[in-house]
PDB file of C-alpha atoms and ligand atoms in Angstrom:
ATOM      1  CA  UNK G   1      32.422-117.803 -65.484  1.00  0.00           C
ATOM      2  CA  UNK G   2      35.612-116.005 -64.548  1.00  0.00           C
ATOM      3  CA  UNK G   3      38.815-117.921 -65.255  1.00  0.00           C
ATOM      4  CA  UNK G   4      40.828-118.982 -62.192  1.00  0.00           C
ATOM      5  CA  UNK G   5      44.027-118.600 -64.222  1.00  0.00           C
ATOM      6  CA  UNK G   6      46.045-115.423 -64.701  1.00  0.00           C
ATOM      7  CA  UNK G   7      45.221-113.709 -67.971  1.00  0.00           C
ATOM      8  CA  UNK G   8      48.808-113.698 -69.258  1.00  0.00           C
ATOM      9  CA  UNK G   9      49.776-117.356 -68.841  1.00  0.00           C
ATOM     10  CA  UNK G  10      49.774-117.901 -72.615  1.00  0.00           C
ATOM     11  CA  UNK G  11      51.212-114.508 -73.503  1.00  0.00           C
ATOM     12  CA  UNK G  12      53.242-114.610 -76.716  1.00  0.00           C
ATOM     13  CA  UNK G  13      51.941-118.035 -77.707  1.00  0.00           C
ATOM     14  CA  UNK G  14      50.266-118.804 -81.013  1.00  0.00           C
ATOM     15  CA  UNK G  15      47.542-121.426 -81.239  1.00  0.00           C
ATOM     16  CA  UNK G  16      45.906-123.076 -84.246  1.00  0.00           C
ATOM     17  CA  UNK G  17      42.539-124.680 -83.530  1.00  0.00           C
ATOM     18  CA  UNK G  18      40.780-126.922 -86.060  1.00  0.00           C
ATOM     19  CA  UNK G  19      37.030-126.734 -85.723  1.00  0.00           C
ATOM     20  CA  UNK G  20      37.930-123.582 -83.832  1.00  0.00           C
ATOM     21  CA  UNK G  21      35.037-121.435 -85.012  1.00  0.00           C
ATOM     22  CA  UNK G  22      32.172-123.369 -83.428  1.00  0.00           C
ATOM     23  CA  UNK G  23      31.175-125.497 -80.473  1.00  0.00           C
ATOM     24  CA  UNK G  24      33.855-126.663 -78.073  1.00  0.00           C
ATOM     25  CA  UNK G  25      36.568-125.552 -80.509  1.00  0.00           C
ATOM     26  CA  UNK G  26      35.377-121.951 -80.399  1.00  0.00           C
ATOM     27  CA  UNK G  27      35.346-121.851 -76.609  1.00  0.00           C
ATOM     28  CA  UNK G  28      38.888-123.210 -76.601  1.00  0.00           C
ATOM     29  CA  UNK G  29      39.896-120.511 -79.110  1.00  0.00           C
ATOM     30  CA  UNK G  30      38.281-117.864 -76.917  1.00  0.00           C
ATOM     31  CA  UNK G  31      39.897-119.013 -73.683  1.00  0.00           C
ATOM     32  CA  UNK G  32      43.350-119.494 -75.190  1.00  0.00           C
ATOM     33  CA  UNK G  33      42.974-115.945 -76.519  1.00  0.00           C
ATOM     34  CA  UNK G  34      41.759-114.565 -73.191  1.00  0.00           C
ATOM     35  CA  UNK G  35      44.875-116.013 -71.566  1.00  0.00           C
ATOM     36  CA  UNK G  36      47.205-114.233 -73.951  1.00  0.00           C
ATOM     37  CA  UNK G  37      47.507-116.385 -77.077  1.00  0.00           C
ATOM     38  CA  UNK G  38      47.033-115.274 -80.655  1.00  0.00           C
ATOM     39  CA  UNK G  39      44.676-117.680 -82.368  1.00  0.00           C
ATOM     40  CA  UNK G  40      44.162-119.067 -85.866  1.00  0.00           C
ATOM     41  CA  UNK G  41      40.925-120.909 -86.533  1.00  0.00           C
ATOM     42  CA  UNK G  42      40.545-123.555 -89.228  1.00  0.00           C
ATOM     43  CA  UNK G  43      37.136-124.597 -90.499  1.00  0.00           C
ATOM     44  CA  UNK G  44      35.155-125.439 -93.586  1.00  0.00           C
ATOM     45  CA  UNK G  45      32.507-122.708 -93.394  1.00  0.00           C
ATOM     46  CA  UNK G  46      33.562-119.204 -94.370  1.00  0.00           C
ATOM     47  CA  UNK G  47      30.659-117.397 -92.706  1.00  0.00           C
ATOM     48  CA  UNK G  48      31.110-119.276 -89.443  1.00  0.00           C
ATOM     49  CA  UNK G  49      34.827-118.490 -89.468  1.00  0.00           C
ATOM     50  CA  UNK G  50      34.240-114.815 -90.179  1.00  0.00           C
ATOM     51  CA  UNK G  51      31.787-114.335 -87.373  1.00  0.00           C
ATOM     52  CA  UNK G  52      33.975-116.256 -84.917  1.00  0.00           C
ATOM     53  CA  UNK G  53      36.975-114.098 -85.803  1.00  0.00           C
ATOM     54  CA  UNK G  54      34.887-110.928 -85.334  1.00  0.00           C
ATOM     55  CA  UNK G  55      33.824-112.045 -81.864  1.00  0.00           C
ATOM     56  CA  UNK G  56      37.426-112.777 -80.893  1.00  0.00           C
ATOM     57  CA  UNK G  57      38.672-109.480 -82.283  1.00  0.00           C
ATOM     58  CA  UNK G  58      35.965-107.652 -80.324  1.00  0.00           C
ATOM     59  CA  UNK G  59      37.561-109.199 -77.219  1.00  0.00           C
ATOM     60  CA  UNK G  60      40.942-107.762 -78.357  1.00  0.00           C
ATOM     61  CA  UNK G  61      42.241-111.236 -79.190  1.00  0.00           C
ATOM     62  CA  UNK G  62      44.545-111.347 -82.237  1.00  0.00           C
ATOM     63  CA  UNK G  63      42.626-113.799 -84.434  1.00  0.00           C
ATOM     64  CA  UNK G  64      42.516-115.020 -88.004  1.00  0.00           C
ATOM     65  CA  UNK G  65      40.371-117.615 -89.769  1.00  0.00           C
ATOM     66  CA  UNK G  66      41.518-119.976 -92.517  1.00  0.00           C
ATOM     67  CA  UNK G  67      39.159-122.074 -94.597  1.00  0.00           C
ATOM     68  CA  UNK G  68      40.193-125.695 -94.861  1.00  0.00           C
ATOM     69  CA  UNK G  69      39.190-129.325 -94.474  1.00  0.00           C
ATOM     70  CA  UNK G  70      41.394-131.493 -92.244  1.00  0.00           C
ATOM     71  CA  UNK G  71      40.756-134.385 -94.658  1.00  0.00           C
ATOM     72  CA  UNK G  72      42.886-132.633 -97.267  1.00  0.00           C
ATOM     73  CA  UNK G  73      46.599-132.736 -96.637  1.00  0.00           C
ATOM     74  CA  UNK G  74      47.157-129.679 -98.847  1.00  0.00           C
ATOM     75  CA  UNK G  75      44.631-127.687 -96.775  1.00  0.00           C
ATOM     76  CA  UNK G  76      46.390-128.751 -93.578  1.00  0.00           C
ATOM     77  CA  UNK G  77      49.790-127.671 -94.905  1.00  0.00           C
ATOM     78  CA  UNK G  78      48.453-124.391 -96.300  1.00  0.00           C
ATOM     79  CA  UNK G  79      46.640-123.394 -93.090  1.00  0.00           C
ATOM     80  CA  UNK G  80      49.629-124.276 -90.926  1.00  0.00           C
ATOM     81  CA  UNK G  81      52.001-122.297 -93.158  1.00  0.00           C
ATOM     82  CA  UNK G  82      49.559-119.366 -93.216  1.00  0.00           C
ATOM     83  CA  UNK G  83      49.340-119.398 -89.432  1.00  0.00           C
ATOM     84  CA  UNK G  84      53.128-119.264 -89.202  1.00  0.00           C
ATOM     85  CA  UNK G  85      53.320-116.452 -91.777  1.00  0.00           C
ATOM     86  CA  UNK G  86      50.653-114.450 -89.940  1.00  0.00           C
ATOM     87  CA  UNK G  87      51.995-114.802 -86.399  1.00  0.00           C
ATOM     88  CA  UNK G  88      55.658-115.862 -86.793  1.00  0.00           C
ATOM     89  CA  UNK G  89      55.465-119.052 -84.734  1.00  0.00           C
ATOM     90  CA  UNK G  90      53.144-121.886 -83.736  1.00  0.00           C
ATOM     91  CA  UNK G  91      53.127-123.124 -80.135  1.00  0.00           C
ATOM     92  CA  UNK G  92      49.803-124.900 -79.765  1.00  0.00           C
ATOM     93  CA  UNK G  93      47.769-127.115 -82.074  1.00  0.00           C
ATOM     94  CA  UNK G  94      44.277-128.114 -80.960  1.00  0.00           C
ATOM     95  CA  UNK G  95      42.537-130.760 -83.035  1.00  0.00           C
ATOM     96  CA  UNK G  96      38.862-130.124 -82.340  1.00  0.00           C
ATOM     97  CA  UNK G  97      37.391-130.771 -85.804  1.00  0.00           C
ATOM     98  CA  UNK G  98      35.093-133.794 -85.731  1.00  0.00           C
ATOM     99  CA  UNK G  99      32.321-135.396 -87.720  1.00  0.00           C
ATOM    100  CA  UNK G 100      29.396-137.212 -86.203  1.00  0.00           C
ATOM    101  CA  UNK G 101      25.911-138.613 -86.653  1.00  0.00           C
ATOM    102  CA  UNK G 102      23.894-141.398 -85.122  1.00  0.00           C
ATOM    103  CA  UNK G 103      23.747-144.554 -87.228  1.00  0.00           C
ATOM    104  CA  UNK G 104      23.156-148.187 -86.354  1.00  0.00           C
ATOM    105  CA  UNK G 105      26.071-150.338 -87.511  1.00  0.00           C
ATOM    106  CA  UNK G 106      23.877-152.315 -89.874  1.00  0.00           C
ATOM    107  CA  UNK G 107      22.693-149.116 -91.574  1.00  0.00           C
ATOM    108  CA  UNK G 108      26.086-147.422 -91.698  1.00  0.00           C
ATOM    109  CA  UNK G 109      27.882-147.703 -95.027  1.00  0.00           C
ATOM    110  CA  UNK G 110      31.601-148.397 -94.970  1.00  0.00           C
ATOM    111  CA  UNK G 111      31.998-144.978 -96.530  1.00  0.00           C
ATOM    112  CA  UNK G 112      30.097-143.402 -93.642  1.00  0.00           C
ATOM    113  CA  UNK G 113      32.409-145.222 -91.213  1.00  0.00           C
ATOM    114  CA  UNK G 114      35.447-144.114 -93.202  1.00  0.00           C
ATOM    115  CA  UNK G 115      34.272-140.494 -93.413  1.00  0.00           C
ATOM    116  CA  UNK G 116      34.317-140.059 -89.638  1.00  0.00           C
ATOM    117  CA  UNK G 117      37.696-141.784 -89.333  1.00  0.00           C
ATOM    118  CA  UNK G 118      38.987-139.516 -92.091  1.00  0.00           C
ATOM    119  CA  UNK G 119      37.909-136.389 -90.215  1.00  0.00           C
ATOM    120  CA  UNK G 120      38.667-137.365 -86.616  1.00  0.00           C
ATOM    121  CA  UNK G 121      41.575-139.808 -86.816  1.00  0.00           C
ATOM    122  CA  UNK G 122      43.369-139.192 -90.092  1.00  0.00           C
ATOM    123  CA  UNK G 123      42.611-135.475 -89.864  1.00  0.00           C
ATOM    124  CA  UNK G 124      44.188-135.275 -86.419  1.00  0.00           C
ATOM    125  CA  UNK G 125      47.276-137.144 -87.557  1.00  0.00           C
ATOM    126  CA  UNK G 126      47.570-135.035 -90.715  1.00  0.00           C
ATOM    127  CA  UNK G 127      47.444-131.782 -88.774  1.00  0.00           C
ATOM    128  CA  UNK G 128      50.041-133.027 -86.279  1.00  0.00           C
ATOM    129  CA  UNK G 129      52.246-134.302 -89.069  1.00  0.00           C
ATOM    130  CA  UNK G 130      52.145-131.044 -91.018  1.00  0.00           C
ATOM    131  CA  UNK G 131      52.627-128.890 -87.899  1.00  0.00           C
ATOM    132  CA  UNK G 132      55.631-130.826 -86.596  1.00  0.00           C
ATOM    133  CA  UNK G 133      58.255-128.645 -88.233  1.00  0.00           C
ATOM    134  CA  UNK G 134      56.906-125.563 -86.428  1.00  0.00           C
ATOM    135  CA  UNK G 135      56.186-127.210 -83.082  1.00  0.00           C
ATOM    136  CA  UNK G 136      59.469-128.991 -82.550  1.00  0.00           C
ATOM    137  CA  UNK G 137      62.253-127.488 -80.480  1.00  0.00           C
ATOM    138  CA  UNK G 138      64.539-125.396 -82.677  1.00  0.00           C
ATOM    139  CA  UNK G 139      61.816-125.053 -85.327  1.00  0.00           C
ATOM    140  CA  UNK G 140      61.122-121.721 -87.056  1.00  0.00           C
ATOM    141  CA  UNK G 141      60.426-119.051 -84.444  1.00  0.00           C
ATOM    142  CA  UNK G 142      61.362-121.348 -81.508  1.00  0.00           C
ATOM    143  CA  UNK G 143      64.418-121.709 -79.330  1.00  0.00           C
ATOM    144  CA  UNK G 144      66.420-124.912 -79.333  1.00  0.00           C
ATOM    145  CA  UNK G 145      65.185-126.245 -76.008  1.00  0.00           C
ATOM    146  CA  UNK G 146      61.408-126.042 -75.963  1.00  0.00           C
ATOM    147  CA  UNK G 147      58.794-127.544 -78.215  1.00  0.00           C
ATOM    148  CA  UNK G 148      55.091-126.802 -78.464  1.00  0.00           C
ATOM    149  CA  UNK G 149      51.967-128.605 -77.314  1.00  0.00           C
ATOM    150  CA  UNK G 150      49.176-130.522 -79.028  1.00  0.00           C
ATOM    151  CA  UNK G 151      45.684-131.203 -77.690  1.00  0.00           C
ATOM    152  CA  UNK G 152      43.506-133.799 -79.399  1.00  0.00           C
ATOM    153  CA  UNK G 153      39.809-133.659 -78.554  1.00  0.00           C
ATOM    154  CA  UNK G 154      38.530-137.167 -77.913  1.00  0.00           C
ATOM    155  CA  UNK G 155      35.469-138.659 -76.198  1.00  0.00           C
ATOM    156  CA  UNK G 156      34.662-141.327 -73.618  1.00  0.00           C
ATOM    157  CA  UNK G 157      32.227-143.380 -75.660  1.00  0.00           C
ATOM    158  CA  UNK G 158      34.847-145.900 -76.785  1.00  0.00           C
ATOM    159  CA  UNK G 159      35.907-146.804 -73.218  1.00  0.00           C
ATOM    160  CA  UNK G 160      32.947-149.169 -73.229  1.00  0.00           C
ATOM    161  CA  UNK G 161      30.587-149.200 -76.218  1.00  0.00           C
ATOM    162  CA  UNK G 162      27.961-146.729 -77.360  1.00  0.00           C
ATOM    163  CA  UNK G 163      24.796-147.297 -79.300  1.00  0.00           C
ATOM    164  CA  UNK G 164      24.891-146.095 -82.909  1.00  0.00           C
ATOM    165  CA  UNK G 165      28.379-144.673 -82.525  1.00  0.00           C
ATOM    166  CA  UNK G 166      30.606-147.418 -83.899  1.00  0.00           C
ATOM    167  CA  UNK G 167      32.276-145.019 -86.331  1.00  0.00           C
ATOM    168  CA  UNK G 168      32.992-142.351 -83.710  1.00  0.00           C
ATOM    169  CA  UNK G 169      34.117-144.929 -81.150  1.00  0.00           C
ATOM    170  CA  UNK G 170      36.608-146.378 -83.612  1.00  0.00           C
ATOM    171  CA  UNK G 171      37.729-142.903 -84.644  1.00  0.00           C
ATOM    172  CA  UNK G 172      38.298-141.643 -81.108  1.00  0.00           C
ATOM    173  CA  UNK G 173      40.110-144.839 -80.102  1.00  0.00           C
ATOM    174  CA  UNK G 174      42.524-144.096 -82.931  1.00  0.00           C
ATOM    175  CA  UNK G 175      42.832-140.498 -81.747  1.00  0.00           C
ATOM    176  CA  UNK G 176      43.796-141.687 -78.252  1.00  0.00           C
ATOM    177  CA  UNK G 177      46.393-144.075 -79.669  1.00  0.00           C
ATOM    178  CA  UNK G 178      47.754-141.254 -81.800  1.00  0.00           C
ATOM    179  CA  UNK G 179      47.996-139.028 -78.714  1.00  0.00           C
ATOM    180  CA  UNK G 180      50.021-141.628 -76.830  1.00  0.00           C
ATOM    181  CA  UNK G 181      52.328-142.566 -79.696  1.00  0.00           C
ATOM    182  CA  UNK G 182      53.101-138.986 -80.664  1.00  0.00           C
ATOM    183  CA  UNK G 183      53.674-138.144 -76.991  1.00  0.00           C
ATOM    184  CA  UNK G 184      56.276-140.883 -76.877  1.00  0.00           C
ATOM    185  CA  UNK G 185      58.040-140.136 -80.150  1.00  0.00           C
ATOM    186  CA  UNK G 186      57.785-136.358 -80.242  1.00  0.00           C
ATOM    187  CA  UNK G 187      58.101-135.847 -76.509  1.00  0.00           C
ATOM    188  CA  UNK G 188      61.380-137.702 -76.597  1.00  0.00           C
ATOM    189  CA  UNK G 189      62.793-136.269 -79.807  1.00  0.00           C
ATOM    190  CA  UNK G 190      61.299-132.789 -80.023  1.00  0.00           C
ATOM    191  CA  UNK G 191      60.044-131.733 -76.579  1.00  0.00           C
ATOM    192  CA  UNK G 192      56.471-131.581 -77.858  1.00  0.00           C
ATOM    193  CA  UNK G 193      53.780-132.510 -75.352  1.00  0.00           C
ATOM    194  CA  UNK G 194      50.791-134.319 -76.849  1.00  0.00           C
ATOM    195  CA  UNK G 195      47.681-134.727 -74.735  1.00  0.00           C
ATOM    196  CA  UNK G 196      43.979-135.271 -75.217  1.00  0.00           C
ATOM    197  CA  UNK G 197      40.761-134.133 -73.603  1.00  0.00           C
ATOM    198  CA  UNK G 198      37.750-136.439 -73.446  1.00  0.00           C
ATOM    199  CA  UNK G 199      34.605-134.382 -72.860  1.00  0.00           C
ATOM    200  CA  UNK G 200      31.414-135.824 -71.492  1.00  0.00           C
ATOM    201  CA  UNK G 201      28.063-134.366 -72.581  1.00  0.00           C
ATOM    202  CA  UNK G 202      28.545-130.643 -73.024  1.00  0.00           C
ATOM    203  CA  UNK G 203      25.660-128.230 -73.353  1.00  0.00           C
ATOM    204  CA  UNK G 204      25.125-126.014 -76.343  1.00  0.00           C
ATOM    205  CA  UNK G 205      27.310-127.998 -78.762  1.00  0.00           C
ATOM    206  CA  UNK G 206      26.654-129.635 -82.147  1.00  0.00           C
ATOM    207  CA  UNK G 207      27.513-132.953 -80.499  1.00  0.00           C
ATOM    208  CA  UNK G 208      24.712-132.636 -77.932  1.00  0.00           C
ATOM    209  CA  UNK G 209      22.218-131.422 -80.502  1.00  0.00           C
ATOM    210  CA  UNK G 210      22.971-134.339 -82.775  1.00  0.00           C
ATOM    211  CA  UNK G 211      23.574-137.138 -80.317  1.00  0.00           C
ATOM    212  CA  UNK G 212      21.533-136.504 -77.230  1.00  0.00           C
ATOM    213  CA  UNK G 213      17.973-136.370 -78.541  1.00  0.00           C
ATOM    214  CA  UNK G 214      16.245-139.417 -77.073  1.00  0.00           C
ATOM    215  CA  UNK G 215      19.370-141.256 -75.951  1.00  0.00           C
ATOM    216  CA  UNK G 216      19.945-139.019 -72.978  1.00  0.00           C
ATOM    217  CA  UNK G 217      16.313-138.356 -72.161  1.00  0.00           C
ATOM    218  CA  UNK G 218      15.277-137.719 -68.593  1.00  0.00           C
ATOM    219  CA  UNK G 219      14.807-141.408 -67.704  1.00  0.00           C
ATOM    220  CA  UNK G 220      18.329-142.317 -68.762  1.00  0.00           C
ATOM    221  CA  UNK G 221      19.679-139.373 -66.819  1.00  0.00           C
ATOM    222  CA  UNK G 222      17.895-140.423 -63.645  1.00  0.00           C
ATOM    223  CA  UNK G 223      19.651-143.771 -63.797  1.00  0.00           C
ATOM    224  CA  UNK G 224      23.088-142.247 -64.064  1.00  0.00           C
ATOM    225  CA  UNK G 225      24.346-141.263 -60.611  1.00  0.00           C
ATOM    226  CA  UNK G 226      26.968-138.878 -61.874  1.00  0.00           C
ATOM    227  CA  UNK G 227      25.083-137.454 -64.805  1.00  0.00           C
ATOM    228  CA  UNK G 228      25.726-133.769 -65.235  1.00  0.00           C
ATOM    229  CA  UNK G 229      25.980-131.698 -68.345  1.00  0.00           C
ATOM    230  CA  UNK G 230      29.241-129.827 -68.584  1.00  0.00           C
ATOM    231  CA  UNK G 231      29.893-126.486 -70.151  1.00  0.00           C
ATOM    232  CA  UNK G 232      32.215-125.680 -73.011  1.00  0.00           C
ATOM    233  CA  UNK G 233      34.114-123.582 -70.468  1.00  0.00           C
ATOM    234  CA  UNK G 234      35.032-126.762 -68.552  1.00  0.00           C
ATOM    235  CA  UNK G 235      36.721-128.202 -71.614  1.00  0.00           C
ATOM    236  CA  UNK G 236      38.454-124.940 -72.463  1.00  0.00           C
ATOM    237  CA  UNK G 237      39.867-124.622 -68.921  1.00  0.00           C
ATOM    238  CA  UNK G 238      41.333-128.115 -69.234  1.00  0.00           C
ATOM    239  CA  UNK G 239      42.947-127.022 -72.495  1.00  0.00           C
ATOM    240  CA  UNK G 240      44.377-123.852 -70.926  1.00  0.00           C
ATOM    241  CA  UNK G 241      45.812-125.902 -68.071  1.00  0.00           C
ATOM    242  CA  UNK G 242      47.318-128.575 -70.322  1.00  0.00           C
ATOM    243  CA  UNK G 243      49.029-126.183 -72.738  1.00  0.00           C
ATOM    244  CA  UNK G 244      50.266-123.803 -70.039  1.00  0.00           C
ATOM    245  CA  UNK G 245      53.387-124.314 -67.957  1.00  0.00           C
ATOM    246  CA  UNK G 246      51.148-125.745 -65.229  1.00  0.00           C
ATOM    247  CA  UNK G 247      50.939-128.845 -67.422  1.00  0.00           C
ATOM    248  CA  UNK G 248      54.618-128.980 -68.356  1.00  0.00           C
ATOM    249  CA  UNK G 249      55.140-132.536 -67.096  1.00  0.00           C
ATOM    250  CA  UNK G 250      51.909-133.932 -68.556  1.00  0.00           C
ATOM    251  CA  UNK G 251      52.430-135.857 -71.768  1.00  0.00           C
ATOM    252  CA  UNK G 252      50.466-138.652 -73.419  1.00  0.00           C
ATOM    253  CA  UNK G 253      47.470-138.216 -71.156  1.00  0.00           C
ATOM    254  CA  UNK G 254      43.863-137.940 -72.299  1.00  0.00           C
ATOM    255  CA  UNK G 255      42.146-136.023 -69.531  1.00  0.00           C
ATOM    256  CA  UNK G 256      38.545-137.051 -68.952  1.00  0.00           C
ATOM    257  CA  UNK G 257      36.360-134.013 -68.306  1.00  0.00           C
ATOM    258  CA  UNK G 258      32.900-135.459 -67.750  1.00  0.00           C
ATOM    259  CA  UNK G 259      32.109-135.015 -64.037  1.00  0.00           C
ATOM    260  CA  UNK G 260      32.781-138.743 -63.573  1.00  0.00           C
ATOM    261  CA  UNK G 261      29.945-139.833 -65.826  1.00  0.00           C
ATOM    262  CA  UNK G 262      31.758-142.579 -67.710  1.00  0.00           C
ATOM    263  CA  UNK G 263      32.287-144.450 -64.427  1.00  0.00           C
ATOM    264  CA  UNK G 264      28.601-144.651 -63.658  1.00  0.00           C
ATOM    265  CA  UNK G 265      26.223-147.600 -63.828  1.00  0.00           C
ATOM    266  CA  UNK G 266      22.574-147.789 -62.887  1.00  0.00           C
ATOM    267  CA  UNK G 267      22.216-148.180 -59.112  1.00  0.00           C
ATOM    268  CA  UNK G 268      20.342-151.492 -59.363  1.00  0.00           C
TER     269      UNK G 268
HETATM  270  C1  HXC J   1      24.208-142.398 -91.951  1.00  0.00           C
HETATM  271  C2  HXC J   1      25.628-140.896 -93.013  1.00  0.00           C
HETATM  272  C3  HXC J   1      25.031-139.802 -92.317  1.00  0.00           C
HETATM  273  C4  HXC J   1      23.961-140.103 -91.413  1.00  0.00           C
HETATM  274  C5  HXC J   1      26.623-139.032 -93.584  1.00  0.00           C
HETATM  275  N1  HXC J   1      26.594-140.362 -93.781  1.00  0.00           N
HETATM  276  N2  HXC J   1      25.675-138.659 -92.700  1.00  0.00           N
HETATM  277  N3  HXC J   1      25.225-142.163 -92.830  1.00  0.00           N
HETATM  278  N4  HXC J   1      23.593-141.408 -91.258  1.00  0.00           N
HETATM  279  N5  HXC J   1      23.322-139.138 -90.735  1.00  0.00           N
HETATM  280  C6  HXC J   1      27.415-141.134 -94.702  1.00  0.00           C
HETATM  281  C7  HXC J   1      26.949-140.843 -96.116  1.00  0.00           C
HETATM  282  O1  HXC J   1      25.847-141.642 -96.474  1.00  0.00           O
HETATM  283  C8  HXC J   1      28.181-141.183 -96.937  1.00  0.00           C
HETATM  284  O2  HXC J   1      28.309-142.572 -97.177  1.00  0.00           O
HETATM  285  C9  HXC J   1      29.308-140.780 -96.016  1.00  0.00           C
HETATM  286  O3  HXC J   1      28.761-140.729 -94.689  1.00  0.00           O
HETATM  287  C10 HXC J   1      29.836-139.426 -96.358  1.00  0.00           C
HETATM  288  O4  HXC J   1      28.753-138.527 -96.346  1.00  0.00           O
HETATM  289  P1  HXC J   1      28.870-137.045 -96.915  1.00  0.00           P
HETATM  290  O5  HXC J   1      27.579-136.358 -96.660  1.00  0.00           O
HETATM  291  O6  HXC J   1      29.409-137.067 -98.301  1.00  0.00           O
HETATM  292  O7  HXC J   1      30.047-136.477 -96.039  1.00  0.00           O
HETATM  293  P2  HXC J   1      30.366-135.018 -95.672  1.00  0.00           P
HETATM  294  O8  HXC J   1      29.558-134.035 -96.421  1.00  0.00           O
HETATM  295  O9  HXC J   1      31.816-134.905 -95.783  1.00  0.00           O
HETATM  296  O10 HXC J   1      29.885-134.929 -94.149  1.00  0.00           O
HETATM  297  C11 HXC J   1      30.419-135.804 -93.208  1.00  0.00           C
HETATM  298  C12 HXC J   1      29.798-135.550 -91.862  1.00  0.00           C
HETATM  299  C13 HXC J   1      30.249-134.206 -91.370  1.00  0.00           C
HETATM  300  C14 HXC J   1      30.379-136.608 -90.933  1.00  0.00           C
HETATM  301  C15 HXC J   1      28.281-135.684 -91.907  1.00  0.00           C
HETATM  302  O11 HXC J   1      29.990-133.187 -92.273  1.00  0.00           O
HETATM  303  C16 HXC J   1      29.689-133.798 -90.065  1.00  0.00           C
HETATM  304  O12 HXC J   1      29.348-134.550 -89.178  1.00  0.00           O
HETATM  305  N6  HXC J   1      29.609-132.539 -89.861  1.00  0.00           N
HETATM  306  C17 HXC J   1      29.089-132.039 -88.596  1.00  0.00           C
HETATM  307  C18 HXC J   1      30.178-131.731 -87.663  1.00  0.00           C
HETATM  308  C19 HXC J   1      29.765-131.928 -86.240  1.00  0.00           C
HETATM  309  O13 HXC J   1      28.596-132.046 -85.867  1.00  0.00           O
HETATM  310  N7  HXC J   1      30.750-131.941 -85.355  1.00  0.00           N
HETATM  311  C20 HXC J   1      30.512-132.152 -83.965  1.00  0.00           C
HETATM  312  C21 HXC J   1      30.806-133.549 -83.691  1.00  0.00           C
HETATM  313  S1  HXC J   1      30.353-133.982 -82.065  1.00  0.00           S
HETATM  314  P3  HXC J   1      27.840-143.259 -98.580  1.00  0.00           P
HETATM  315  O14 HXC J   1      28.119-144.707 -98.405  1.00  0.00           O
HETATM  316  O15 HXC J   1      26.378-142.946 -98.708  1.00  0.00           O
HETATM  317  O16 HXC J   1      28.681-142.610 -99.640  1.00  0.00           O
HETATM  318  C22 HXC J   1      31.372-135.153 -81.629  1.00  0.00           C
HETATM  319  C23 HXC J   1      31.104-135.718 -80.278  1.00  0.00           C
HETATM  320  C24 HXC J   1      31.537-137.139 -80.203  1.00  0.00           C
HETATM  321  O17 HXC J   1      32.251-135.517 -82.308  1.00  0.00           O
HETATM  322  C25 HXC J   1      31.347-137.736 -78.854  1.00  0.00           C
HETATM  323  C26 HXC J   1      30.006-137.629 -78.291  1.00  0.00           C
HETATM  324  C27 HXC J   1      29.777-138.379 -77.020  1.00  0.00           C
END
């Protein structure tokens, strides 16, 4: 679908997207690029990174891929420094890397629980922490009055409770708290806006493939008045809006992009 935004609204900006080579992260990379940003993708899989970068370059988007795991602080620091060296500034950090699987709480080992928190929650904080020096007002490549923007990809499953998702629910709750606290501290001190996006079910993503098998079968869908499957494009448009000047007064907000699904209950 054609973007409703002008194609130059992110001109001159540089974005680093974790998990940026696949799924929702890749669509965000693509749309930030199509609206004028140069993009750096961080991911664990070399082949996936290489093919994502080729696709972006074929769209004339300046793009580079860096291998790294958000669980490793040294990878975070290296990729952030490399992004700065490649493009001369960093304006936007999108934390889209996430780990997930279905597991009943009684079958989930504490290490399985910890692994998802390490990727989603600690990984998000680590990336923000390491990127701060480049994102803050007056940082390298920036003027003294304006800071950058961070988007943390969340979910809605922790607003209530979700079967077999205790680890992800806990992890995304921590992500939302991190979004709010950084918005407060870094918005005040450094003019950095920190927001989140909470997608609902999105078609053609690893999340849907892994999590939606029987759980969201046709019967369950019929009982959900607002059930719709979104597109990766919907999430990417929210990201473009939030990081652009259109979102300049939005800070500390996690925008729900789920067609209203999380509000729904069975009719009877
Ligand atoms: C139970 C599991 C498990 C599973 C891993 N573990 N997979 N437990 N069921 N299916 C446990 C392991 O037993 C182990 O604990 C611990 O987790 C670490 O496992 P590893 O295999 O060593 O970890 P690692 O190779 O680092 O992989 C972690 C991973 C991750 C979480 C599986 O690689 C991953 O999910 N990758 C896919 C990324 C992805 O799909 N992203 C999209 C997310 S969608 P023990 O105790 O045995 O040592 C999303 C949407 C959320 O986030 C919202 C939806 C509504």
